[in-house]
Coordinates of C-alpha atoms in Angstrom, one line a residue:
M1 CA 0.0 0.0 0.0
Y2 CA 1.3 3.5 -1.0
C3 CA -1.5 6.0 -0.8
V4 CA -1.1 9.8 -1.1
Q5 CA -4.1 10.6 -3.0
C6 CA -5.9 12.8 -0.4
E7 CA -5.1 15.1 2.4
Q8 CA -6.0 12.7 5.1
S9 CA -3.5 10.1 4.0
N10 CA -1.7 9.2 7.2
K11 CA -2.3 12.7 8.4
G12 CA -0.7 14.3 5.4
G13 CA 2.0 11.8 4.6
C14 CA 1.7 8.3 3.0
A15 CA -0.5 5.6 4.1
V16 CA 1.4 2.3 3.9
K17 CA -0.5 0.0 6.2
V18 CA -4.1 1.4 6.6
G19 CA -5.5 4.8 5.4
S20 CA -6.8 7.4 7.8
C21 CA -10.1 6.7 5.9
G22 CA -10.1 3.1 7.0
K23 CA -8.9 1.7 3.6
T24 CA -6.9 -1.4 4.2
A25 CA -3.8 -2.3 2.2
P26 CA -5.4 -5.2 0.4
V27 CA -8.2 -2.8 -0.9
A28 CA -5.7 -0.1 -1.7
D29 CA -3.7 -2.7 -3.7
M30 CA -6.8 -3.8 -5.6
Q31 CA -7.7 -0.3 -6.4
D32 CA -4.2 0.1 -8.0
V33 CA -4.7 -3.1 -10.0
L34 CA -8.1 -1.9 -11.2
L35 CA -6.8 1.5 -12.3
R36 CA -3.9 -0.1 -14.1
I37 CA -6.3 -2.4 -16.1
M38 CA -8.6 0.6 -16.8
Q39 CA -5.7 2.4 -18.4
G40 CA -5.3 -0.7 -20.6
V41 CA -9.1 -0.5 -21.4
S42 CA -8.6 3.2 -22.5
A43 CA -5.6 2.3 -24.5
Y44 CA -7.8 0.1 -26.8
A45 CA -10.9 2.5 -26.5
S46 CA -8.7 5.4 -27.6
L47 CA -7.4 3.6 -30.6
A48 CA -11.0 2.7 -31.5
A49 CA -12.2 6.3 -31.1
Q50 CA -9.5 7.5 -33.5
K51 CA -11.2 5.3 -36.0
G52 CA -14.6 6.6 -35.1
A53 CA -15.6 3.5 -33.2
R54 CA -16.8 3.1 -29.6
D55 CA -18.3 0.5 -27.3
A56 CA -21.1 2.1 -25.2
E57 CA -20.8 -0.5 -22.5
V58 CA -17.1 0.2 -22.1
D59 CA -17.7 4.0 -22.0
A60 CA -20.4 3.4 -19.3
F61 CA -18.2 1.1 -17.1
T62 CA -15.2 3.4 -17.3
P63 CA -16.3 6.4 -15.1
H64 CA -18.0 4.0 -12.6
A65 CA -14.8 1.9 -12.1
W66 CA -12.6 4.9 -11.6
F67 CA -15.1 6.5 -9.2
T68 CA -15.0 3.4 -6.9
T69 CA -11.3 4.2 -6.3
L70 CA -11.8 7.7 -4.8
T71 CA -11.2 8.5 -1.2
N72 CA -14.0 7.4 1.2
V73 CA -16.0 5.5 -1.6
N74 CA -15.5 1.7 -1.7
F75 CA -13.8 -0.3 1.0
D76 CA -15.2 -3.7 0.1
A77 CA -12.5 -6.1 -1.1
D78 CA -15.1 -8.6 -2.6
R79 CA -16.5 -5.8 -4.8
F80 CA -13.1 -4.9 -6.1
T81 CA -12.4 -8.5 -7.0
A82 CA -15.6 -8.5 -9.1
L83 CA -14.8 -5.0 -10.6
I84 CA -11.3 -6.2 -11.7
A85 CA -12.9 -9.3 -13.5
Q86 CA -15.3 -6.9 -15.1
A87 CA -12.5 -4.6 -16.1
L88 CA -10.7 -7.5 -17.8
D89 CA -13.9 -8.3 -19.7
M90 CA -14.2 -4.6 -20.7
R91 CA -10.6 -4.6 -21.9
A92 CA -11.3 -7.5 -24.1
K93 CA -14.4 -5.7 -25.5
A94 CA -12.4 -2.5 -26.1
K95 CA -9.8 -4.5 -27.9
A96 CA -12.4 -6.2 -30.1
C97 CA -13.9 -2.8 -30.9
A98 CA -10.4 -1.5 -31.9
V99 CA -9.7 -4.5 -34.1
A100 CA -13.0 -4.3 -35.9
A101 CA -12.3 -0.7 -36.6
G102 CA -8.9 -1.5 -38.2
A103 CA -6.8 0.2 -35.5
D104 CA -3.0 -0.4 -35.4
L105 CA -2.3 -2.5 -32.3
S106 CA 1.4 -2.9 -32.9
D107 CA 2.5 -0.6 -30.2
L108 CA 0.5 -1.1 -27.0
P109 CA 1.5 0.0 -23.5
E110 CA 1.9 -2.5 -20.7
P111 CA -1.5 -2.1 -19.1
A112 CA -3.2 -3.2 -22.4
T113 CA -1.6 -6.7 -22.1
W114 CA -0.9 -7.2 -18.5
N115 CA -2.7 -10.2 -16.8
P116 CA -2.9 -9.8 -13.0
G117 CA -5.2 -12.8 -12.6
T118 CA -8.6 -12.8 -10.8
T119 CA -8.2 -14.6 -7.5
A120 CA -7.4 -12.7 -4.3
S121 CA -4.0 -14.3 -4.1
E122 CA -3.1 -13.7 -7.7
L123 CA -4.2 -9.9 -7.4
A124 CA -2.1 -9.6 -4.2
A125 CA 0.9 -10.9 -6.0
A126 CA 0.3 -8.6 -9.0
A127 CA -0.2 -5.5 -6.9
P128 CA 3.4 -4.2 -7.0
F129 CA 3.2 -4.0 -10.8
A130 CA 0.3 -1.6 -10.4
A131 CA 1.7 0.5 -7.5
I132 CA 2.0 4.2 -8.2
Q133 CA 5.5 4.2 -6.7
R134 CA 6.7 1.4 -8.9
F135 CA 8.8 3.7 -11.1
M136 CA 9.9 6.0 -8.3
D137 CA 13.6 4.8 -8.4
R138 CA 13.7 4.9 -12.2
D139 CA 11.9 8.2 -12.9
G140 CA 12.2 10.2 -9.5
P141 CA 9.5 11.7 -7.3
S142 CA 8.8 14.7 -9.6
I143 CA 7.8 12.6 -12.5
V144 CA 5.8 10.2 -10.3
G145 CA 4.1 13.2 -8.7
L146 CA 3.1 14.6 -12.1
R147 CA 1.7 11.2 -13.2
N148 CA -0.3 11.2 -10.0
L149 CA -1.6 14.7 -10.8
V150 CA -2.9 13.2 -14.1
L151 CA -4.2 10.1 -12.3
Y152 CA -6.0 11.9 -9.6
G153 CA -7.4 14.6 -11.9
L154 CA -8.9 11.8 -14.1
K155 CA -10.4 10.2 -10.9
G156 CA -12.2 13.4 -10.0
T157 CA -13.4 13.9 -13.6
A158 CA -14.7 10.3 -13.7
A159 CA -16.7 11.0 -10.6
Y160 CA -18.4 14.0 -12.1
A161 CA -19.0 12.0 -15.3
E162 CA -20.5 9.1 -13.4
H163 CA -22.9 11.5 -11.6
A164 CA -24.0 12.9 -15.0
R165 CA -24.2 9.4 -16.6
V166 CA -26.6 7.9 -14.1
L167 CA -28.9 10.9 -14.9
G168 CA -28.7 10.0 -18.6
H169 CA -26.1 12.6 -19.8
E170 CA -22.9 11.4 -21.5
E171 CA -21.1 12.2 -24.8
A172 CA -19.1 10.1 -26.9
A173 CA -16.6 12.9 -27.4
V174 CA -16.1 13.2 -23.6
S175 CA -15.5 9.4 -23.2
A176 CA -13.0 9.6 -26.1
E177 CA -11.0 12.3 -24.5
F178 CA -11.0 10.6 -21.2
H179 CA -9.7 7.4 -22.9
R180 CA -7.1 9.4 -24.7
I181 CA -5.6 10.9 -21.6
A182 CA -5.9 7.7 -19.6
A183 CA -4.1 5.9 -22.6
F184 CA -1.3 8.6 -22.4
L185 CA -1.0 7.8 -18.6
A186 CA -0.8 4.1 -19.5
T187 CA 2.6 4.7 -21.2
D188 CA 4.2 5.7 -18.0
P189 CA 5.2 9.1 -19.5
T190 CA 8.4 11.0 -18.3
D191 CA 8.1 14.3 -20.2
V192 CA 7.4 17.1 -17.8
S193 CA 5.9 19.4 -20.4
A194 CA 3.7 16.6 -21.7
L195 CA 2.4 15.7 -18.2
L196 CA 1.7 19.4 -17.4
A197 CA -0.1 19.8 -20.8
Q198 CA -2.2 16.7 -20.2
S199 CA -3.1 17.9 -16.6
L200 CA -4.5 21.1 -18.1
A201 CA -6.2 18.9 -20.8
I202 CA -8.0 17.2 -17.8
G203 CA -9.0 20.7 -16.7
A204 CA -10.7 21.4 -20.0
L205 CA -12.3 18.0 -20.1
N206 CA -13.6 18.4 -16.5
L207 CA -15.1 21.7 -17.4
K208 CA -17.1 20.0 -20.2
V209 CA -18.0 17.2 -17.8
M210 CA -19.3 19.7 -15.2
E211 CA -21.4 21.3 -17.9
L212 CA -22.9 17.9 -18.7
L213 CA -23.6 17.3 -15.0
D214 CA -25.2 20.9 -14.7
A215 CA -27.4 20.1 -17.6
A216 CA -28.4 16.6 -16.2
N217 CA -29.4 18.2 -12.8
T218 CA -31.3 21.2 -14.3
T219 CA -33.0 19.2 -17.0
R220 CA -34.3 16.7 -14.5
F221 CA -34.9 18.8 -11.3
G222 CA -35.1 22.3 -12.7
H223 CA -32.8 25.2 -11.8
P224 CA -32.2 25.7 -8.0
E225 CA -34.3 28.3 -6.4
V226 CA -33.5 30.4 -3.3
T227 CA -34.8 28.3 -0.5
M228 CA -34.7 28.5 3.2
V229 CA -33.6 25.0 4.1
R230 CA -34.6 23.6 7.5
M231 CA -31.5 22.4 9.3
T232 CA -33.3 20.8 12.4
P233 CA -35.4 17.7 12.6
V234 CA -39.2 17.3 12.9
Q235 CA -41.1 14.5 14.6
G236 CA -41.5 11.2 12.8
K237 CA -39.8 8.3 11.3
A238 CA -36.8 9.2 9.2
I239 CA -34.4 8.3 6.4
L240 CA -31.0 10.3 6.0
V241 CA -29.6 10.3 2.4
S242 CA -25.9 11.3 2.1
G243 CA -23.5 11.5 -0.8
H244 CA -24.1 13.4 -4.0
D245 CA -26.6 11.4 -6.0
M246 CA -29.8 13.4 -6.6
G247 CA -31.2 10.7 -8.8
D248 CA -31.1 8.3 -5.9
L249 CA -32.7 10.8 -3.7
E250 CA -35.5 11.3 -6.1
V251 CA -36.2 7.6 -6.2
I252 CA -36.1 7.4 -2.4
L253 CA -38.6 10.2 -2.2
R254 CA -40.9 8.4 -4.7
Q255 CA -40.6 5.1 -2.9
T256 CA -41.3 6.6 0.6
A257 CA -44.3 8.9 -0.5
G258 CA -47.4 8.3 1.7
L259 CA -45.4 6.0 4.1
G260 CA -45.1 8.6 7.0
I261 CA -41.3 8.8 6.6
N262 CA -39.5 12.1 6.6
V263 CA -36.4 12.4 4.3
Y264 CA -33.4 14.4 5.1
T265 CA -30.4 15.2 3.1
H266 CA -26.9 15.1 4.7
G267 CA -23.6 16.9 3.7
E268 CA -23.2 17.1 0.1
L269 CA -26.8 16.7 -0.7
L270 CA -27.9 19.9 1.1
P271 CA -28.2 21.8 -2.3
A272 CA -30.9 19.3 -3.4
N273 CA -33.3 21.0 -1.1
A274 CA -33.3 24.0 -3.5
Y275 CA -34.2 22.1 -6.7
P276 CA -37.9 22.4 -7.7
G277 CA -38.2 18.8 -8.8
L278 CA -37.2 17.6 -5.3
K279 CA -38.8 20.3 -3.4
R280 CA -42.2 19.2 -4.6
Y281 CA -42.0 16.2 -2.2
S282 CA -43.4 17.5 1.0
H283 CA -41.7 14.8 3.0
L284 CA -38.2 16.1 2.0
V285 CA -38.2 18.1 5.1
G286 CA -34.6 19.5 5.2
N287 CA -31.0 18.8 6.0
Y288 CA -29.6 17.1 9.1
G289 CA -25.9 17.4 10.3
G290 CA -23.1 19.0 8.7
A291 CA -20.0 18.1 6.5
W292 CA -18.9 14.6 5.6
Q293 CA -16.3 14.4 8.3
D294 CA -18.9 14.9 11.0
Q295 CA -20.9 11.9 9.8
Q296 CA -20.0 9.5 12.5
R297 CA -21.4 11.8 15.0
D298 CA -24.4 12.8 12.9
F299 CA -25.2 9.3 11.9
D300 CA -24.8 8.0 15.4
A301 CA -27.4 10.5 16.6
F302 CA -29.8 10.0 13.8
P303 CA -32.7 7.7 14.9
G304 CA -33.6 6.3 11.4
A305 CA -32.2 4.5 8.4
I306 CA -29.2 6.0 6.5
I307 CA -28.4 5.6 2.8
M308 CA -24.9 6.5 1.4
T309 CA -25.4 7.2 -2.3
S310 CA -21.9 8.1 -3.7
N311 CA -18.9 9.0 -1.7
C312 CA -17.6 10.3 1.7
L313 CA -18.3 7.2 3.7
I314 CA -16.4 6.8 7.0
N315 CA -15.8 3.6 8.9
P316 CA -19.2 2.7 10.4
E317 CA -18.0 -0.1 12.5
I318 CA -16.9 1.9 15.5
K319 CA -20.4 3.4 16.0
S320 CA -23.9 2.1 16.7
Y321 CA -25.5 2.9 13.3
A322 CA -23.9 0.0 11.2
D323 CA -27.3 -1.9 11.6
R324 CA -29.3 0.8 9.9
L325 CA -26.8 2.0 7.2
F326 CA -27.0 1.0 3.6
T327 CA -24.9 1.8 0.5
T328 CA -25.7 2.1 -3.1
G329 CA -24.0 3.0 -6.3
P330 CA -20.2 2.9 -6.1
V331 CA -20.1 2.9 -2.4
G332 CA -19.2 -0.2 -0.3
W333 CA -18.1 -1.4 3.0
G334 CA -17.8 -5.1 3.8
G335 CA -20.8 -6.3 5.9
I336 CA -23.0 -3.2 5.1
P337 CA -26.0 -4.1 2.9
H338 CA -25.5 -2.9 -0.7
L339 CA -28.7 -1.9 -2.5
T340 CA -28.9 -2.3 -6.2
G341 CA -31.4 -1.5 -9.0
H342 CA -32.8 1.5 -7.2
D343 CA -34.6 -0.9 -4.8
F344 CA -34.6 0.9 -1.4
R345 CA -37.2 -1.2 0.3
P346 CA -34.7 -2.8 2.9
A347 CA -33.8 0.8 4.0
I348 CA -37.4 1.9 4.1
A349 CA -38.4 -1.2 6.0
R350 CA -35.6 -0.4 8.6
A351 CA -36.7 3.2 8.9
L352 CA -40.3 2.0 9.6
E353 CA -38.9 -0.3 12.4
L354 CA -37.1 2.6 14.1
E355 CA -38.6 5.1 16.3
G356 CA -37.5 8.2 14.5
F357 CA -37.6 11.7 16.1
T358 CA -40.0 11.9 19.0
Q359 CA -40.4 15.6 18.8
D360 CA -39.8 18.7 16.7
A361 CA -36.4 20.5 17.4
P362 CA -36.5 24.3 17.4
E363 CA -36.7 25.5 13.9
Q364 CA -33.5 26.8 12.2
R365 CA -33.2 27.5 8.5
I366 CA -30.4 28.8 6.2
P367 CA -30.6 30.1 2.6
A368 CA -29.5 27.9 -0.4
G369 CA -30.0 27.8 -4.1
F370 CA -27.8 30.6 -5.4
A371 CA -26.7 28.7 -8.5
R372 CA -25.9 30.4 -11.8
N373 CA -29.6 30.9 -12.9
T374 CA -30.5 32.5 -9.6
V375 CA -27.4 34.8 -9.5
M376 CA -27.7 35.9 -13.1
G377 CA -31.3 36.7 -12.5
V378 CA -30.2 39.5 -10.3
A379 CA -27.1 40.3 -12.3
D380 CA -28.2 43.8 -13.1
T381 CA -28.6 44.5 -9.4
L382 CA -25.2 42.9 -8.6
L383 CA -23.4 44.9 -11.3
D384 CA -25.1 48.0 -10.2
L385 CA -23.9 47.4 -6.6
I386 CA -20.3 46.8 -8.0
G387 CA -20.5 50.0 -10.1
K388 CA -21.7 52.1 -7.2
G389 CA -19.0 50.5 -4.9
E390 CA -21.5 49.0 -2.5
V391 CA -20.0 45.7 -3.3
K392 CA -16.2 46.1 -3.6
N393 CA -15.1 42.5 -3.5
L394 CA -16.2 39.0 -4.2
F395 CA -14.7 36.0 -2.3
L396 CA -15.1 32.4 -3.5
I397 CA -14.5 30.3 -0.3
G398 CA -15.1 26.7 -0.1
G399 CA -14.2 23.3 -1.7
C400 CA -13.7 19.9 -0.1
D401 CA -13.6 20.0 3.6
G402 CA -11.8 17.6 6.0
A403 CA -11.0 16.9 9.6
R404 CA -7.3 18.0 9.8
P405 CA -6.4 21.0 11.9
G406 CA -6.1 24.4 10.0
R407 CA -9.5 24.2 8.3
N408 CA -10.9 26.8 10.5
Y409 CA -9.1 29.2 8.3
F410 CA -11.9 29.2 5.9
H411 CA -14.5 30.1 8.7
D412 CA -12.2 32.8 10.0
L413 CA -11.6 34.1 6.5
A414 CA -15.3 34.2 5.7
L415 CA -16.1 36.1 8.9
A416 CA -13.2 38.5 8.4
T417 CA -14.3 39.6 4.8
P418 CA -15.4 43.2 4.7
K419 CA -19.1 43.9 5.1
D420 CA -19.0 45.4 1.6
S421 CA -18.1 42.1 0.0
L422 CA -20.1 38.9 -1.0
V423 CA -19.0 35.4 -0.2
L424 CA -19.7 32.8 -2.8
T425 CA -19.4 29.3 -1.5
L426 CA -19.2 25.7 -3.0
G427 CA -18.5 22.3 -1.6
C428 CA -18.9 21.1 2.0
G429 CA -16.3 23.7 3.1
K430 CA -19.3 26.0 3.4
F431 CA -20.4 24.0 6.5
R432 CA -17.6 26.0 8.4
F433 CA -19.6 29.1 8.2
N434 CA -23.0 28.7 6.5
R435 CA -24.9 29.0 9.8
E436 CA -23.2 32.3 10.7
D437 CA -25.3 35.5 10.2
M438 CA -23.2 37.7 8.0
G439 CA -25.9 40.1 7.0
D440 CA -26.9 41.3 3.5
I441 CA -26.2 44.1 1.0
Q442 CA -29.3 45.7 -0.3
G443 CA -31.2 42.6 0.3
I444 CA -28.6 40.2 -1.3
P445 CA -27.2 37.8 1.4
R446 CA -23.6 38.2 1.9
V447 CA -23.2 34.4 1.8
L448 CA -24.4 32.9 -1.5
D449 CA -24.5 29.1 -1.3
M450 CA -24.0 28.1 -5.0
G451 CA -24.1 24.3 -4.3
Q452 CA -21.5 21.6 -4.0
C453 CA -18.1 21.1 -5.7
N454 CA -19.9 19.6 -8.7
D455 CA -21.6 23.0 -9.1
A456 CA -18.3 24.8 -9.7
F457 CA -19.6 25.2 -13.3
S458 CA -22.2 27.7 -11.9
A459 CA -19.5 29.8 -10.2
I460 CA -17.3 29.8 -13.4
Q461 CA -20.2 30.9 -15.5
V462 CA -21.1 33.7 -13.1
A463 CA -17.5 34.9 -13.0
V464 CA -17.2 34.9 -16.8
A465 CA -20.5 36.7 -17.2
V466 CA -19.7 39.4 -14.6
A467 CA -16.2 39.9 -16.2
G468 CA -17.7 40.2 -19.6
A469 CA -20.4 42.7 -18.4
L470 CA -17.6 44.8 -16.8
G471 CA -15.4 44.6 -19.8
C472 CA -12.4 42.9 -18.1
G473 CA -10.8 39.5 -17.7
V474 CA -11.7 37.1 -14.9
N475 CA -8.3 37.7 -13.3
D476 CA -9.1 41.5 -13.3
L477 CA -12.2 41.1 -11.2
P478 CA -12.3 41.9 -7.5
L479 CA -12.7 38.1 -7.1
H480 CA -10.7 36.3 -4.6
Y481 CA -10.2 32.5 -4.2
A482 CA -9.7 30.6 -1.0
I483 CA -10.2 26.9 -1.9
S484 CA -9.9 24.0 0.6
W485 CA -8.2 21.1 -1.1
F486 CA -9.0 17.5 0.0
E487 CA -9.3 14.9 -2.6
Q488 CA -9.6 14.0 -6.3
K489 CA -12.6 15.9 -7.1
A490 CA -10.9 19.1 -5.8
T491 CA -7.9 18.2 -7.9
A492 CA -10.1 18.0 -11.1
V493 CA -11.7 21.4 -10.2
L494 CA -8.4 23.0 -9.6
L495 CA -7.1 21.7 -12.9
T496 CA -10.2 23.3 -14.5
M497 CA -9.4 26.6 -12.8
L498 CA -5.8 26.4 -14.0
H499 CA -7.1 25.6 -17.6
L500 CA -9.2 28.7 -17.6
G501 CA -6.2 30.7 -16.6
I502 CA -7.4 31.7 -13.1
K503 CA -4.6 32.9 -10.9
K504 CA -3.8 33.8 -7.3
I505 CA -5.7 30.9 -5.8
H506 CA -5.2 30.5 -2.1
L507 CA -5.1 26.7 -1.6
G508 CA -4.9 24.9 1.7
P509 CA -4.7 24.0 4.5
T510 CA -1.9 22.0 2.9
L511 CA -0.9 21.6 -0.8
P512 CA -1.3 18.1 -2.4
Q513 CA 1.2 15.7 -0.9
F514 CA 1.8 13.8 -4.2
L515 CA 3.5 16.8 -5.8
T516 CA 7.2 17.5 -5.1
P517 CA 8.4 21.0 -4.1
E518 CA 9.9 21.2 -7.7
V519 CA 6.6 20.5 -9.4
L520 CA 4.8 22.8 -7.0
G521 CA 7.3 25.4 -7.9
V522 CA 6.3 25.2 -11.5
L523 CA 2.6 25.6 -10.8
V524 CA 3.2 28.5 -8.3
D525 CA 5.4 30.3 -10.9
E526 CA 2.9 29.8 -13.8
F527 CA -0.3 30.2 -11.9
D528 CA 0.6 32.1 -8.7
I529 CA -1.0 29.4 -6.5
R530 CA -0.6 30.5 -2.9
P531 CA -0.7 28.3 0.2
T532 CA -3.2 29.5 2.8
G533 CA -1.4 31.1 5.7
D534 CA -2.4 33.6 8.3
V535 CA -6.0 34.9 7.8
A536 CA -5.2 38.6 8.3
D537 CA -2.1 38.5 6.1
D538 CA -3.9 36.7 3.2
L539 CA -6.9 38.9 3.4
A540 CA -4.7 42.0 3.3
R541 CA -3.0 40.6 0.2
M542 CA -6.2 39.9 -1.5
L543 CA -7.7 43.3 -0.8
K544 CA -4.5 45.1 -1.9
A545 CA -4.6 43.1 -5.2
A546 CA -8.1 44.4 -5.7

């Protein structure tokens, strides 16, 4: 096991025995094997795509397989054994597609022909050939770090692509570009310029994928509306839905209609409460709890059934809720019931067995739903406020939150921003400050919750539109970025921001561990990425730049 893919890896270092997330070495090794095979799948699929051919089943399996390897998603060794077997089948299908299309297969990378076996013992023996540090001695830490930047960027992009795919939105051109970059990675490249170029290509691809996801969400559920979301429970039996999958949430709402069960969102699903297509279910009563890293406390106190729909699962074995927890989609934990086929009856039955909340808690609500359509609906007002100097600065504060010390930085920065500024927020980093009363400017709340990390497309579109209306570039706006980095989705979003040429991003509380100081130096020099530091110093630098 050699895991550096997220900020919680052994408290910021490298996990070699067990991850801080609870991932075991055998599971980590199987994830490496799966990803190595998937690069081989893409090697064939990319050759086929160059000839205008594709296999829809291969394209559908690809983002799902990559997604299962993200931080806090799938910890189930048996599921990975099955996924590896499927991946080998998909590689054969992709090869057949390439052969049928007349592709030249004379120069294939190792992952296209590598056979790791299928049994647990065979996979354990094969794991060193898939380990990300395999070429550390040959190529050096900077090259391996850059390859990991590509690898983790692809992981994050795959997660967003899978969110869009399960809602019926996918494009052959997106799949082809994903395969192209993954096939490039399969060659174990060593050229620094090429690796940096492909990292930015992932940023461009991820922008398109986030656009697909935005279209998937808004087509199915409508554009988010400004909504006062209840954050405290009400009396009655209850189901808590966590993760990112609004399609699963919709099915759960349909299957629980009329059963006397209240449905709550948790963590990343908080923005779902602002979508008209979901708000129409009266038994979607609000959000319970905070960010993902608080789930053990939140789940332990929740007196109903709990369903994890995508990612951010934490070890449930040390708490009392394992017997009322269910997983679905890419999520898995050995011994926890996994629901398939959108059949949530076992979780619903468990909710009906449990007592639920015995009384209403004092009502507390927070505003949500300030996505692109909402913000652009008041664009004239916002531009007028900027023109008059009543809004002097905009701050984008948020990203993937975590449990390590230093993350109060984002809370303290939000509260320290001048009262003539607006704070746009995305991701579960907003839970650091979204219950604080920061007032408003001419009726516009100073904190505008634009959704989750997958809603970064909205923030980008708003920034581009405001810059266009003011006749300047995005980097010339009085818009400052303080982004909390955590895992692979954040890596993909960061690469998108770099692809767009956005500079002076304050990133923290630590910079990605898989990049060496030399590689970070290149990114800092080219994009002026700035590690978060002292709140007062950083804020002064931001305001001076404005």
